[in-house]
Amino acid sequence: MLEIKNLHATVGGKEILKGIDLTVRDGEMHALMGLNGAGKSTLSNVLVGHPAYTVTEGSVTFNGKDLLAMSPDERSHEGLFLSFQQPVEIPGVSMVNFMRAALNAKRKYQGLEPLDAGSFLKLMREKRKIVELDNKLMSRSVNEGFSGGERKRNEIFQMAMLEPTMCILDETDSGLDVDALRIVAEGFNKLRTPQTSAIVITHYQRLLDYLKPDIVHVLIDGRIVKTGGPELAAEIEERGFDWLR
Amino acid sequence: MKGIDQYIEFFRSERQRIDAGSQAVMNAQREAAAEALQRLGFPTQKVERYKYTDVAAAFAPNYGISLAAASAPQLEEALISRYGTLARVEDDALTALNTMLAQELIVVHAAAGEHREHPVQITNTLRATAPLMQNRRLLIIAEAGADVQVILGDRAEAQQDFLTTQVTEVFVGEGARVALYDIEDTHDRCHRFHQVFAQVAAGGHLTHTAFTLASGVSRNQTDVQLVGEGADVQLLGCAILNGQQHVDNNTLIDHRAPGCTSRELYKYVVDQQATGAFAGRVLVRQEAQQTDSVERNANLVCTDQARMWTQPMLEIYADDVKCSHGSTVGQLNEAALFYMRQRGISESEARMLLKQAFASEVLHEIPLEALRQRLHMQVEKRFRSCDDCKLCKKE
Ligand SMILES: Nc1ncnc2c1ncn2[C@@H]1O[C@H](COP(=O)(O)OP(=O)(O)OP(=O)(O)O)[C@@H](O)[C@H]1O
Ligand SMILES: [Mg+2]
């Protein structure tokens, strides 16, 4: 469903991605590992269409469509979701209004009527439970005053609301305590359907123990230098990255 | 006939009809006003307080003035003797012009200790088939311990050129509370000059909110004197501008007594080629010890062509005071914008939400629930129609 071919991208005039090839089929879970600054978040941002990143070469197709030709909101409507490494605050925009705008935009894209207030709140309640996100956060501005862990839960909550088919988790485990990690990982597993695919970016084996990726890639200096099964993650945990350079 | 002369000549030739439809106290001040106007002329942009708005240009066209023919029922002398005591014609041409020509006077009076539960609502709707000028006066008097809220609404129904001058005098008695909400929702062919002169006695409290939802050229001048110990003022403003619109808020808070507090918050959202200006002067006189003053002006400038001038001024002559002032000019938060778009929210909707969020800080300060909600809706509607139109799409 997601096919990345020879993807090159720059940010601030500097080439960060230097030819990425990656195919994620329906229902597959891929883990992406690599040193700080290797370009993992850059790849995520390029895929969701962040305007700061420029694709200089290569192509990305998503369910047969040219992903790079779509606007960020279209990509979202088509089923692409990024759980940000560092979710931003949006002062003055309440979680409820934000979520309503997002959900109704997606429904409009699908040719559906906006959800009525009652059903919307009920849906919020159900989805919140999946990641055990406190209700009191819903009346606050988006991510404002949220702890690091709450922000990450909030990302997965939003994922639950929007039901994407292709999820990118960019270090969703960082900032989570051991219990929260389990809750979020199990929540994510609950949300998965046989069609849901994912790219999970992490530095640690812990998250992967829960999510059980099918394939593990190692990204170094803008290139995928090694691809293997789940055992590759365990090997990296043990030996680091030096042997791969 | 151009400029100031056309107004003075109109006054001289129509004096009788102007007087016939007005209060005696108003008529008594017209001659002095005309002389002051003649002497002052329209302020050029070299005059400090008028440097952001071209007054002469606004008054140059030939507007019609409709005069009230009927003789006005005369109000009690005791009630309106304060007319023109704060709004002094000697030093301000616009006040002089208004005093020279105004016929319409609205008086809101709250007797000592009177608590008005419901706000007084004054809505002015402009309708005309030819260019029209209006000159209005408002006098608000809250005697000691009184509590009154006034909502002024300015609307324009006809697509026509309008020029409005208004002078408002507000007397807040000892321990009294006055809330004045001035909400303009007109269009780009409207010029509006509103001068507010307020005086707050000991322990009194004044809140003034200048909300410009839509306008052409607006200049709001708000001068507040805190004359008694422990007096308190809150000035709030929000202006939403696009197209060629121009909004200029010019304020003066004059701390003349000890232990007074002042809070000031003005926020502007300036889009397309619009221009905004804010100049806020806080003057703390030597006798105003223990003054506590916070002044803030924050602005969102949405395009490269939009302009915002901001000039917070703090002048302190007392030594035991707590004062701060500051202003910011920024753009929409790109990171927040992108976050929303990743969640499927369109660019125009995301921009709208961020602008609304920006303006909501002022709305939150409005204690009148019903008014706050209505303004919320109006603000949203305003941003939507602004973003929906093709002109507004930022490329
Ligand atoms: N917006 C940006 N402006 C300038 N440089 C950037 C920007 N985004 C990323 N970079 C640079 O690109 C390189 C790759 O960064 P990226 O965030 O993709 O790394 P990463 O693999 O996600 O690292 P980490 O594991 O630390 O999250 C780094 O050198 C970073 O400084
Ligand atoms: Mg990263």
XYZ file of C-alpha atoms and ligand atoms in Angstrom:
672
model
C 0.000 0.000 0.000
C 2.865 2.415 0.734
C 5.691 2.340 -1.722
C 8.690 4.613 -1.287
C 11.200 4.639 -4.123
C 14.593 6.297 -4.154
C 13.372 9.124 -1.955
C 15.706 12.076 -1.539
C 14.770 15.044 0.598
C 16.388 18.198 1.883
C 15.685 20.531 4.748
C 17.214 23.970 4.942
C 19.187 23.162 1.788
C 20.836 20.143 3.391
C 20.188 16.665 2.007
C 18.925 14.408 4.794
C 17.273 11.532 2.944
C 19.626 10.046 0.391
C 17.625 7.432 -1.454
C 15.097 5.551 0.654
C 13.387 2.456 -0.699
C 10.678 1.008 1.477
C 7.480 -0.901 0.803
C 4.852 -1.439 3.475
C 2.061 -3.828 2.512
C -1.422 -3.890 4.015
C -1.383 -5.047 7.575
C 2.388 -4.984 7.940
C 4.211 -3.440 10.814
C 7.669 -2.080 10.144
C 10.076 -0.842 12.751
C 12.536 1.887 11.856
C 15.596 2.297 14.010
C 18.725 4.371 13.777
C 20.978 6.864 15.467
C 19.914 10.353 16.442
C 19.892 12.573 13.418
C 19.779 9.701 10.940
C 16.671 11.089 9.263
C 13.836 9.037 10.779
C 11.670 12.024 11.702
C 12.576 13.634 8.406
C 11.131 10.621 6.602
C 7.954 10.856 8.707
C 7.605 14.546 8.002
C 8.188 14.106 4.291
C 5.524 11.409 4.144
C 2.900 13.632 5.803
C 3.854 16.629 3.656
C 5.550 19.003 6.059
C 6.290 22.186 4.073
C 9.782 22.622 5.553
C 11.015 19.505 3.736
C 11.645 19.367 0.013
C 11.603 16.156 -1.959
C 14.335 16.374 -4.575
C 14.062 12.928 -6.109
C 12.050 9.742 -5.954
C 8.401 8.854 -5.535
C 5.898 7.710 -2.944
C 2.671 5.962 -3.845
C -0.041 5.315 -1.320
C -2.786 2.901 -2.301
C -1.858 3.496 -5.906
C -2.021 7.294 -5.651
C 0.832 9.776 -5.850
C 1.207 10.709 -2.198
C 3.613 13.568 -2.830
C 1.050 15.356 -4.987
C -1.464 15.515 -2.135
C -1.881 18.274 0.440
C -1.220 17.314 4.069
C -4.935 17.233 4.860
C -5.659 15.042 1.848
C -2.981 12.613 2.971
C -4.668 12.496 6.342
C -8.071 11.855 4.770
C -6.550 9.083 2.686
C -5.610 7.342 5.928
C -2.111 8.530 6.808
C -1.450 9.448 10.413
C 1.697 10.626 12.177
C 2.086 10.383 15.911
C 4.567 13.236 16.283
C 7.825 12.869 18.148
C 7.129 16.269 19.672
C 3.426 17.140 19.544
C 2.953 20.924 19.596
C 0.682 23.025 21.763
C -2.163 24.932 20.193
C -3.102 27.591 22.742
C -6.708 28.703 22.566
C -7.987 25.757 20.520
C -9.731 23.268 22.790
C -9.258 19.530 22.334
C -12.972 19.184 21.697
C -13.099 21.798 18.945
C -9.900 20.519 17.417
C -11.083 16.920 17.339
C -14.484 17.910 15.996
C -12.910 19.889 13.177
C -10.597 17.000 12.315
C -13.256 14.326 12.419
C -15.811 16.319 10.469
C -13.229 17.225 7.838
C -12.576 13.539 7.330
C -16.285 12.734 7.223
C -16.819 15.446 4.656
C -14.062 13.930 2.527
C -15.862 10.606 2.777
C -19.148 12.224 1.803
C -20.628 11.859 5.271
C -22.596 14.376 7.316
C -20.908 15.927 10.372
C -21.412 13.878 13.511
C -24.082 15.257 15.853
C -22.921 16.562 19.221
C -24.143 13.592 21.228
C -22.546 10.922 19.052
C -19.345 12.908 18.871
C -18.977 13.142 22.632
C -19.806 9.477 23.004
C -17.130 8.593 20.467
C -14.610 10.791 22.290
C -15.408 8.996 25.527
C -14.987 5.537 24.028
C -11.713 6.337 22.340
C -10.308 8.086 25.379
C -10.761 4.911 27.381
C -8.568 2.951 24.995
C -5.509 4.958 26.039
C -6.862 5.913 29.477
C -6.653 9.604 28.732
C -8.068 11.810 31.462
C -11.325 13.571 30.596
C -10.174 16.820 32.169
C -7.641 17.202 29.353
C -10.460 17.424 26.818
C -11.562 20.878 27.934
C -8.014 22.227 27.721
C -6.282 23.627 24.700
C -4.577 21.038 22.513
C -1.499 19.741 24.365
C -1.330 22.876 26.485
C -0.021 21.975 29.900
C -0.033 18.273 28.981
C 2.831 16.259 30.429
C 5.159 14.507 28.013
C 3.354 11.230 28.557
C -0.080 12.800 28.222
C 0.911 14.240 24.884
C 1.893 10.822 23.590
C -1.346 9.285 24.807
C -3.164 12.131 23.161
C -1.519 11.249 19.852
C -2.805 7.697 20.038
C -6.206 8.965 21.158
C -6.375 11.101 18.021
C -5.357 8.100 15.992
C -8.219 6.176 17.572
C -10.635 8.954 16.615
C -9.495 9.172 13.008
C -8.998 5.443 12.322
C -6.107 5.755 9.874
C -4.903 2.802 7.812
C -1.250 3.816 7.756
C 0.191 4.922 11.092
C 3.615 6.346 11.662
C 4.636 6.329 15.306
C 7.645 8.587 15.795
C 9.121 7.666 19.168
C 5.730 7.348 20.741
C 7.446 5.448 23.542
C 9.735 8.286 24.575
C 8.444 10.108 27.609
C 6.164 7.283 28.670
C 6.599 5.525 31.986
C 6.531 1.738 32.026
C 2.813 1.491 32.758
C 1.886 4.155 30.245
C 3.975 2.417 27.613
C 2.006 -0.775 28.145
C -1.327 1.070 28.039
C -0.454 2.962 24.883
C 1.020 -0.077 23.130
C -1.897 -2.290 24.046
C -4.265 0.505 23.027
C -2.574 0.706 19.679
C -2.826 -3.055 19.219
C -6.558 -2.869 19.985
C -6.962 -0.235 17.294
C -5.224 -2.270 14.648
C -7.266 -4.068 12.058
C -5.856 -6.661 9.662
C -5.508 -3.843 7.123
C -3.755 -1.335 9.401
C -0.120 -0.844 8.537
C 2.446 0.979 10.581
C 5.951 2.336 10.632
C 7.171 2.411 14.192
C 10.192 4.559 14.931
C 11.890 3.766 18.192
C 15.230 3.456 19.908
C 14.127 0.673 22.217
C 13.185 -2.951 22.115
C 10.552 -2.432 24.826
C 7.889 -0.974 22.534
C 8.585 -3.595 19.901
C 8.003 -6.354 22.435
C 4.397 -5.175 22.538
C 3.909 -4.296 18.900
C 5.750 -7.231 17.347
C 6.924 -5.773 14.053
C 7.190 -7.976 10.988
C 10.177 -6.193 9.544
C 12.926 -4.039 11.061
C 14.961 -1.449 9.158
C 18.033 0.429 10.182
C 18.409 3.965 8.891
C 21.843 5.512 8.928
C 22.730 8.844 7.378
C 19.621 9.020 5.211
C 19.790 5.477 3.854
C 18.337 2.147 4.932
C 21.464 0.099 5.516
C 19.928 -3.082 6.809
C 16.557 -4.794 6.819
C 15.676 -7.901 8.774
C 13.179 -9.651 10.973
C 12.336 -8.876 14.607
C 15.641 -10.406 15.658
C 17.438 -7.413 14.131
C 15.941 -5.154 16.795
C 17.195 -7.432 19.537
C 20.622 -7.489 17.974
C 20.758 -3.696 17.857
C 19.655 -3.504 21.471
C 22.640 -5.661 22.281
C 25.320 -4.454 19.891
C 24.360 -0.902 18.978
C 24.799 0.442 15.466
C 28.550 0.492 14.990
C 28.719 -2.887 13.275
C 26.257 -1.641 10.635
C 28.158 1.399 9.471
C -15.630 73.479 -0.474
C -13.073 71.283 1.191
C -11.867 70.287 4.581
C -12.835 71.959 7.751
C -14.593 74.914 6.154
C -17.423 72.882 4.761
C -18.335 71.799 8.282
C -18.006 75.220 9.853
C -20.003 76.847 7.075
C -22.659 74.185 7.396
C -22.831 74.913 11.108
C -23.119 78.676 10.584
C -25.867 78.366 8.003
C -27.865 75.650 9.805
C -27.303 76.837 13.346
C -30.976 77.457 14.040
C -32.110 74.056 12.923
C -29.283 72.366 14.766
C -30.188 74.173 17.985
C -33.887 73.500 17.616
C -33.446 69.750 17.816
C -30.988 69.735 20.711
C -30.493 70.163 24.427
C -29.716 73.680 25.627
C -26.497 72.494 27.222
C -25.298 71.294 23.848
C -26.209 74.538 22.116
C -24.361 76.518 24.752
C -21.091 74.895 23.761
C -21.315 75.025 19.993
C -19.811 78.431 19.386
C -16.708 77.705 21.437
C -16.407 74.394 19.624
C -16.582 76.066 16.223
C -13.880 78.518 17.240
C -11.671 75.744 18.529
C -12.152 73.765 15.353
C -11.287 76.764 13.230
C -8.174 77.323 15.262
C -7.040 73.689 15.469
C -7.884 72.525 11.971
C -7.937 68.802 11.297
C -4.982 67.143 12.957
C -2.316 66.217 10.455
C -0.349 63.023 10.847
C 2.381 65.126 12.424
C 0.218 65.418 15.519
C 1.394 62.622 17.802
C -1.959 61.123 18.681
C -3.176 61.217 15.098
C -0.103 60.014 13.320
C -1.607 56.703 12.243
C -4.875 57.961 10.769
C -5.455 60.496 8.034
C -8.310 62.531 9.471
C -8.481 65.167 6.752
C -8.910 62.506 4.071
C -11.796 60.971 5.960
C -13.598 64.297 6.241
C -12.838 65.553 2.740
C -15.802 64.032 0.873
C -19.141 65.744 0.839
C -21.446 63.953 3.239
C -25.060 64.785 3.858
C -26.153 65.468 7.407
C -29.743 64.903 8.382
C -30.933 67.248 11.080
C -33.574 66.465 13.648
C -36.342 68.973 13.087
C -38.395 68.452 16.203
C -37.494 70.270 19.346
C -35.962 67.943 21.900
C -37.597 67.499 25.306
C -35.206 69.237 27.667
C -33.521 67.010 30.205
C -32.934 68.036 33.810
C -30.110 70.466 34.212
C -28.672 68.503 37.137
C -28.415 65.417 34.985
C -26.713 66.884 31.995
C -24.658 69.615 33.518
C -21.668 67.325 33.160
C -22.000 67.375 29.385
C -18.782 68.609 27.816
C -16.804 68.721 31.025
C -14.567 65.771 30.179
C -14.720 66.107 26.412
C -12.924 69.384 26.053
C -13.100 71.144 22.717
C -10.005 73.275 23.230
C -7.477 70.605 22.489
C -9.095 68.129 20.165
C -10.483 68.947 16.736
C -12.661 65.869 16.475
C -14.253 66.541 19.827
C -14.766 70.139 18.740
C -16.367 69.133 15.470
C -18.679 66.714 17.201
C -19.628 69.257 19.849
C -20.335 71.829 17.155
C -22.684 69.586 15.181
C -24.092 66.861 17.411
C -27.802 66.892 18.055
C -28.397 63.388 19.271
C -27.592 62.878 22.937
C -28.185 59.697 24.843
C -27.855 59.803 28.597
C -27.473 56.686 30.690
C -27.851 57.514 34.334
C -27.628 55.193 37.300
C -28.562 56.780 40.606
C -26.477 56.269 43.717
C -26.518 52.632 44.737
C -28.645 51.589 41.778
C -27.751 48.212 40.354
C -29.009 47.618 36.863
C -29.266 43.930 36.284
C -29.685 44.123 32.523
C -27.332 45.958 30.240
C -28.513 49.028 28.398
C -28.216 48.252 24.734
C -27.837 51.026 22.181
C -27.693 49.902 18.583
C -27.052 52.312 15.797
C -27.870 51.078 12.331
C -26.697 53.146 9.408
C -29.075 53.313 6.475
C -28.958 55.862 3.678
C -29.185 56.183 -0.073
C -26.520 58.886 -0.269
C -23.297 59.493 1.667
C -24.202 60.331 5.235
C -22.520 61.843 8.253
C -23.676 61.264 11.811
C -22.559 63.007 14.972
C -23.539 61.390 18.232
C -23.093 62.006 21.922
C -23.340 59.651 24.805
C -23.202 60.558 28.450
C -22.921 57.808 31.032
C -23.203 58.737 34.662
C -22.943 56.171 37.418
C -23.371 57.842 40.783
C -21.648 56.479 43.880
C -22.077 52.738 44.300
C -24.099 52.329 41.109
C -23.582 49.475 38.687
C -24.410 49.754 35.018
C -23.474 48.016 31.773
C -23.856 49.579 28.356
C -23.568 47.795 25.020
C -23.054 50.017 22.013
C -23.561 48.402 18.653
C -22.608 50.060 15.393
C -23.954 48.466 12.256
C -24.363 49.508 8.662
C -27.061 48.038 6.507
C -26.661 50.024 3.329
C -23.674 49.764 1.009
C -23.016 53.453 1.280
C -20.337 55.868 2.457
C -20.792 56.726 6.099
C -18.892 59.010 8.417
C -19.621 58.867 12.113
C -18.251 60.891 14.943
C -19.105 59.988 18.471
C -18.051 61.478 21.743
C -18.752 59.522 24.899
C -18.291 60.851 28.386
C -18.279 58.419 31.274
C -18.447 59.374 34.926
C -17.803 56.542 37.311
C -18.677 57.641 40.836
C -17.143 56.464 44.083
C -17.313 52.698 44.312
C -19.429 52.552 41.158
C -18.994 50.050 38.351
C -19.418 50.781 34.680
C -18.910 48.345 31.823
C -19.004 49.788 28.337
C -18.890 47.498 25.333
C -18.389 49.230 22.025
C -18.930 46.797 19.178
C -18.480 47.900 15.611
C -19.680 45.607 12.868
C -19.892 47.843 9.816
C -18.211 47.622 6.437
C -15.363 49.034 4.415
C -17.200 52.179 3.330
C -17.627 53.351 6.916
C -15.415 55.865 8.652
C -15.770 56.085 12.374
C -14.176 58.338 14.962
C -15.060 57.582 18.548
C -13.637 59.583 21.410
C -14.253 58.231 24.884
C -13.451 60.381 27.895
C -13.846 58.694 31.234
C -13.232 59.628 34.817
C -13.147 57.112 37.636
C -13.591 58.209 41.255
C -12.207 56.489 44.348
C -12.897 52.770 44.439
C -14.738 52.952 41.146
C -14.299 50.446 38.371
C -14.515 50.905 34.632
C -14.267 48.296 31.918
C -14.197 49.453 28.357
C -14.149 47.032 25.460
C -13.590 48.185 21.898
C -14.456 45.352 19.565
C -14.002 46.003 15.862
C -15.486 43.060 14.020
C -15.610 44.856 10.700
C -15.068 48.424 9.616
C -13.592 50.689 6.994
C -11.507 53.284 8.784
C -11.942 53.403 12.537
C -10.186 55.443 15.094
C -11.090 54.916 18.707
C -9.600 57.203 21.271
C -10.079 56.280 24.883
C -8.885 58.602 27.621
C -9.331 57.533 31.209
C -8.493 59.548 34.304
C -8.196 57.673 37.560
C -8.872 60.493 39.982
C -9.688 58.791 43.287
C -7.748 56.385 45.443
C -8.186 52.730 44.483
C -9.886 53.438 41.178
C -9.570 50.686 38.611
C -9.817 50.504 34.848
C -9.678 47.673 32.361
C -9.351 48.509 28.683
C -9.921 45.683 26.253
C -9.797 45.730 22.521
C -9.992 43.357 19.642
C -9.814 44.292 15.986
C -10.285 42.031 12.998
C -9.102 43.560 9.771
C -8.773 42.555 6.167
C -9.020 44.157 2.737
C -8.019 47.812 2.967
C -9.387 48.282 6.461
C -7.738 50.466 9.028
C -8.238 50.414 12.788
C -6.446 52.761 15.146
C -6.914 52.499 18.889
C -5.341 55.306 20.826
C -5.556 55.185 24.599
C -4.450 57.228 27.544
C -4.689 56.019 31.103
C -3.924 58.829 33.478
C -3.089 57.706 37.007
C -3.753 60.778 39.131
C -4.397 59.176 42.495
C -2.621 56.605 44.651
C -3.355 52.902 44.702
C -5.109 52.677 41.352
C -4.909 49.747 38.993
C -5.108 49.605 35.231
C -5.157 46.656 32.871
C -5.017 46.979 29.148
C -5.169 44.263 26.497
C -5.595 44.928 22.788
C -5.357 42.227 20.157
C -5.396 42.652 16.393
C -5.692 40.177 13.571
C -4.513 41.983 10.466
C -4.997 40.226 7.143
C -4.518 41.047 3.452
C -3.538 44.710 2.986
C -5.158 46.014 6.155
C -3.413 48.327 8.592
C -3.728 48.369 12.333
C -2.390 50.819 14.851
C -2.276 50.789 18.600
C -0.853 53.524 20.763
C -1.370 53.201 24.469
C 0.037 55.719 26.886
C 0.011 55.083 30.592
C 0.831 58.144 32.629
C 1.648 57.701 36.302
C 1.760 61.053 38.026
C 3.867 61.816 41.021
C 0.956 61.569 43.426
C -0.067 58.167 42.048
C 1.996 55.982 44.376
C 1.258 52.244 44.535
C 0.029 52.259 40.975
C -0.373 48.813 39.492
C -0.514 48.813 35.723
C -0.195 46.179 33.027
C -0.481 47.050 29.365
C -0.258 44.528 26.557
C -0.819 44.648 22.833
C -0.533 41.460 20.767
C -0.965 41.250 17.039
C -1.236 38.663 14.352
C -0.124 39.896 10.997
C -1.245 37.391 8.389
C 0.297 38.606 5.130
C 3.339 40.456 3.872
C 1.234 43.447 2.882
C -0.614 43.781 6.174
C 0.814 46.417 8.529
C 0.687 46.902 12.250
C 2.024 49.841 14.209
C 2.264 49.420 17.918
C 3.395 51.948 20.451
C 2.966 51.180 24.131
C 4.151 54.077 26.259
C 4.770 54.191 29.940
C 5.561 57.438 31.692
C 6.215 57.220 35.384
C 6.753 60.095 37.810
C 6.063 58.188 41.036
C 8.649 55.941 42.652
C 6.602 53.200 44.298
C 4.794 51.598 41.396
C 4.409 48.268 39.632
C 4.042 48.776 35.907
C 4.695 46.723 32.839
C 3.965 47.118 29.190
C 4.746 45.218 26.069
C 3.688 44.415 22.581
C 4.201 41.580 20.145
C 3.711 41.241 16.438
C 3.686 37.709 15.100
C 2.406 35.403 12.452
C 0.238 32.325 12.699
C 2.067 29.488 14.383
C 3.242 27.335 11.472
C 3.882 24.280 13.637
C 0.373 24.373 15.044
C -1.002 24.931 11.560
C 0.791 21.874 10.252
C -0.262 19.734 13.202
C -3.876 20.511 12.430
C -3.458 19.817 8.740
C -1.905 16.438 9.511
C -5.127 15.676 11.340
C -7.099 16.469 8.207
C -8.121 20.044 8.938
C -7.938 22.175 5.805
C -5.560 25.096 5.685
C -8.315 27.704 5.728
C -10.104 26.010 8.630
C -6.845 25.662 10.549
C -6.063 29.332 9.996
C -9.538 30.238 11.123
C -9.193 28.192 14.308
C -5.866 29.814 15.143
C -7.145 33.319 14.542
C -10.197 32.602 16.616
C -8.019 31.204 19.372
C -5.976 34.379 19.281
C -9.025 36.615 19.609
C -10.599 34.429 22.266
C -8.285 35.775 24.937
C -10.143 39.071 24.790
C -13.514 37.333 24.701
C -12.646 35.397 27.838
C -12.366 38.677 29.691
C -15.996 39.557 29.003
C -18.106 38.572 31.994
C -21.483 38.954 30.264
C -22.140 35.383 29.191
C -24.703 36.105 26.483
C -22.605 38.841 24.937
C -19.485 36.710 25.047
C -21.208 33.873 23.238
C -22.656 36.156 20.618
C -19.273 37.711 19.984
C -17.738 34.262 19.741
C -20.139 33.416 16.958
C -19.663 36.735 15.234
C -15.900 36.377 15.369
C -16.106 32.902 13.885
C -18.459 34.084 11.179
C -16.180 36.976 10.423
C -13.105 34.797 10.059
C -14.979 32.270 7.998
C -16.345 34.685 5.471
C -12.923 36.248 5.354
C -11.227 32.948 4.680
C -13.839 31.638 2.347
C -13.507 34.511 -0.031
C -10.938 34.017 -2.771
C -9.109 37.240 -1.984
C -8.173 35.980 1.429
C -6.528 32.745 0.351
C -2.893 32.944 1.207
C -0.790 31.268 -1.431
N 13.380 21.636 10.238
C 14.689 21.376 10.193
N 15.582 22.357 9.968
C 16.896 22.109 9.930
N 17.444 20.896 10.114
C 16.635 19.869 10.342
C 15.202 20.059 10.406
N 14.644 18.861 10.647
C 15.673 17.983 10.731
N 16.843 18.589 10.538
C 18.155 17.944 10.574
O 18.074 16.745 9.831
C 18.800 15.733 10.445
C 17.917 14.519 10.665
O 16.989 14.838 11.681
P 15.803 13.878 12.084
O 14.933 14.627 13.014
O 15.171 13.330 10.874
O 16.598 12.719 12.850
P 16.028 11.471 13.621
O 16.566 10.294 12.942
O 14.569 11.547 13.771
O 16.737 11.643 15.024
P 16.225 11.346 16.531
O 16.466 9.917 16.778
O 17.124 12.194 17.362
O 14.816 11.739 16.622
C 19.392 16.297 11.718
O 20.710 16.685 11.462
C 18.526 17.520 11.974
O 19.231 18.518 12.636
Mg 13.312 11.834 15.324
